[in-house]
Amino acid sequence: DVWLETRNRLVTSFLFLVSLIAAVIYFTKRWMRPVDSIIYVLEQVELGDFSRRISGSSLPELRKISDHINHLTNRLGSTKSENERLTRKSITVQEQERRHLAQELHDSLGQSVSAIKAIAVSIAGRSLESDPLTSKSVQNIEEIADTAYDSVRKLMTNLRPFVLDELGLTAALSQMMDDWNVHH
């Protein structure tokens, strides 16, 4: 009888412990569900999705954590938007500056080099027969002016291709690829 009673108590104790463990696991999972939600939102934020929010929890500690994470997510989203806006503005300012620089190179330096070449051609025409040394020097000036003008034109094209303003990005890229294919 004692053996039977001991066995029944052991079985009852075992079943009670299994039930207790099952209840602890169930309630622990239920209580930890908000933590899983927090982890999921943090993973989404890490991937760049700043629209996710954590719903309120019944536990004050988790509610406080959720509120802070939601606040940080809002700040990160607005900071990302502001950074994107500033990047676009920076690129626009850079393009305007390039356009301005290319125009200045064309207007001032390009015209000055053209004027030097025109004067050199004029002098060469007058001194061709009378002074061969001057004529040779003027010819050197013309060659230097041509080289300088080619350099200025190359700088202007590198800064801001004129095709970009006239025909758009697709045509400018197509022309750049054609030029590259010709040279390489």
C-alpha positions as CSV (number, residue, x, y, z in Angstrom):
1,D,0.0,0.0,0.0
2,V,2.8,2.4,0.9
3,W,4.4,1.7,-2.5
4,L,1.2,2.4,-4.3
5,E,0.5,5.6,-2.4
6,T,4.1,6.8,-3.0
7,R,3.8,6.0,-6.6
8,N,0.5,8.0,-6.9
9,R,2.0,10.9,-5.1
10,L,5.0,10.8,-7.3
11,V,2.8,10.7,-10.5
12,T,0.6,13.5,-9.1
13,S,3.7,15.6,-8.2
14,F,5.2,14.9,-11.6
15,L,1.9,15.9,-13.4
16,F,1.7,19.0,-11.2
17,L,5.2,20.0,-12.0
18,V,4.7,19.5,-15.8
19,S,1.5,21.5,-15.6
20,L,3.3,24.2,-13.6
21,I,6.2,24.3,-16.1
22,A,3.7,24.5,-19.0
23,A,1.8,27.4,-17.3
24,V,5.1,29.2,-16.6
25,I,6.1,28.8,-20.3
26,Y,2.7,29.9,-21.5
27,F,2.6,33.0,-19.3
28,T,6.3,33.9,-20.0
29,K,5.6,33.8,-23.8
30,R,2.5,35.9,-23.3
31,W,4.4,38.4,-21.2
32,M,7.3,38.5,-23.6
33,R,5.1,39.2,-26.7
34,P,5.7,42.9,-26.3
35,V,9.5,42.3,-26.3
36,D,9.1,40.4,-29.6
37,S,7.3,43.3,-31.0
38,I,10.0,45.7,-29.8
39,I,12.7,43.5,-31.4
40,Y,10.7,43.3,-34.7
41,V,10.4,47.1,-34.9
42,L,14.1,47.6,-34.1
43,E,15.0,45.2,-36.9
44,Q,12.7,47.1,-39.3
45,V,14.3,50.4,-38.3
46,E,17.7,48.9,-38.8
47,L,16.7,48.1,-42.3
48,G,15.6,51.7,-42.9
49,D,11.8,51.5,-42.3
50,F,11.1,54.4,-40.0
51,S,7.4,54.1,-40.3
52,R,7.1,51.2,-37.8
53,R,5.8,51.9,-34.3
54,I,5.5,49.8,-31.2
55,S,2.1,49.6,-29.7
56,G,1.6,50.3,-26.0
57,S,2.2,47.6,-23.4
58,S,0.4,46.9,-20.2
59,L,3.8,46.8,-18.3
60,P,5.0,50.3,-17.4
61,E,8.6,49.4,-18.1
62,L,7.9,48.1,-21.6
63,R,5.6,51.1,-22.3
64,K,8.4,53.5,-21.4
65,I,10.8,51.6,-23.6
66,S,8.3,51.5,-26.5
67,D,7.7,55.3,-26.1
68,H,11.4,56.0,-26.3
69,I,11.9,53.7,-29.3
70,N,9.0,55.3,-31.1
71,H,10.4,58.8,-30.3
72,L,13.9,57.8,-31.6
73,T,12.3,56.3,-34.8
74,N,10.5,59.5,-35.4
75,R,13.7,61.5,-35.0
76,L,15.6,59.1,-37.3
77,G,13.0,59.3,-40.0
78,S,12.9,63.1,-39.9
79,T,16.7,63.2,-39.9
80,K,16.9,60.9,-42.8
81,S,14.4,63.0,-44.8
82,E,16.4,66.2,-43.9
83,N,19.6,64.5,-45.0
84,E,18.1,63.5,-48.3
85,R,16.7,67.1,-48.8
86,L,20.1,68.6,-48.0
87,T,21.9,66.1,-50.4
88,R,19.5,67.1,-53.2
89,K,20.1,70.8,-52.5
90,S,23.9,70.3,-52.3
91,I,23.8,68.5,-55.7
92,T,21.7,71.3,-57.2
93,V,24.1,74.0,-55.8
94,Q,27.1,72.0,-57.1
95,E,25.5,71.8,-60.6
96,Q,24.7,75.5,-60.6
97,E,28.3,76.3,-59.6
98,R,29.7,74.1,-62.3
99,R,27.4,75.7,-64.9
100,H,28.5,79.1,-63.7
101,L,32.2,78.2,-63.8
102,A,31.9,76.7,-67.3
103,Q,30.1,79.9,-68.5
104,E,32.8,82.1,-66.9
105,L,35.5,80.1,-68.5
106,H,33.8,80.4,-71.9
107,D,33.0,84.0,-71.6
108,S,36.3,85.4,-70.2
109,L,39.2,83.0,-70.8
110,G,37.8,81.5,-74.0
111,Q,37.2,84.9,-75.6
112,S,40.6,86.2,-74.4
113,V,42.4,83.3,-76.0
114,S,40.4,83.8,-79.2
115,A,41.3,87.5,-79.2
116,I,45.0,86.6,-78.8
117,K,44.8,84.2,-81.7
118,A,43.0,86.8,-83.9
119,I,45.7,89.5,-83.1
120,A,48.4,86.9,-83.8
121,V,46.9,86.0,-87.2
122,S,46.6,89.7,-88.0
123,I,50.3,90.4,-87.2
124,A,51.3,87.3,-89.1
125,G,49.5,88.5,-92.2
126,R,51.4,91.8,-92.0
127,S,54.8,90.5,-91.2
128,L,54.9,87.3,-93.3
129,E,57.2,88.7,-96.0
130,S,58.9,91.6,-94.2
131,D,60.0,89.9,-91.0
132,P,60.3,86.1,-91.0
133,L,61.4,86.0,-87.3
134,T,58.3,87.8,-86.2
135,S,56.2,85.7,-88.5
136,K,57.6,82.5,-86.8
137,S,57.0,83.9,-83.3
138,V,53.4,84.8,-84.3
139,Q,52.9,81.3,-85.6
140,N,54.1,79.9,-82.2
141,I,51.6,82.3,-80.4
142,E,48.8,80.9,-82.7
143,E,49.7,77.3,-81.8
144,I,49.8,78.2,-78.0
145,A,46.5,80.0,-78.3
146,D,44.9,76.9,-80.0
147,T,46.3,74.6,-77.3
148,A,45.0,77.0,-74.5
149,Y,41.6,77.2,-76.2
150,D,41.4,73.4,-76.5
151,S,42.3,73.1,-72.8
152,V,39.7,75.6,-71.8
153,R,37.1,73.8,-73.9
154,K,38.0,70.5,-72.3
155,L,37.7,72.0,-68.9
156,M,34.3,73.5,-69.7
157,T,33.1,70.1,-71.0
158,N,34.4,68.3,-68.0
159,L,32.7,70.8,-65.6
160,R,29.4,70.9,-67.4
161,P,28.8,69.3,-70.8
162,F,26.8,71.7,-73.0
163,V,24.8,68.8,-74.3
164,L,23.5,68.3,-70.8
165,D,21.8,71.7,-70.8
166,E,20.7,71.5,-74.4
167,L,19.5,67.9,-74.8
168,G,19.3,66.4,-71.3
169,L,21.0,63.7,-69.3
170,T,20.4,60.8,-71.7
171,A,21.9,62.6,-74.7
172,A,24.9,63.8,-72.6
173,L,25.6,60.3,-71.3
174,S,25.3,58.9,-74.9
175,Q,27.8,61.5,-76.2
176,M,30.2,60.8,-73.3
177,M,30.1,57.1,-74.2
178,D,30.6,57.8,-77.8
179,D,33.6,60.0,-77.0
180,W,35.1,57.4,-74.7
181,N,34.6,54.7,-77.4
182,V,36.4,56.9,-80.0
183,H,39.4,57.4,-77.7
184,H,39.6,53.9,-76.2
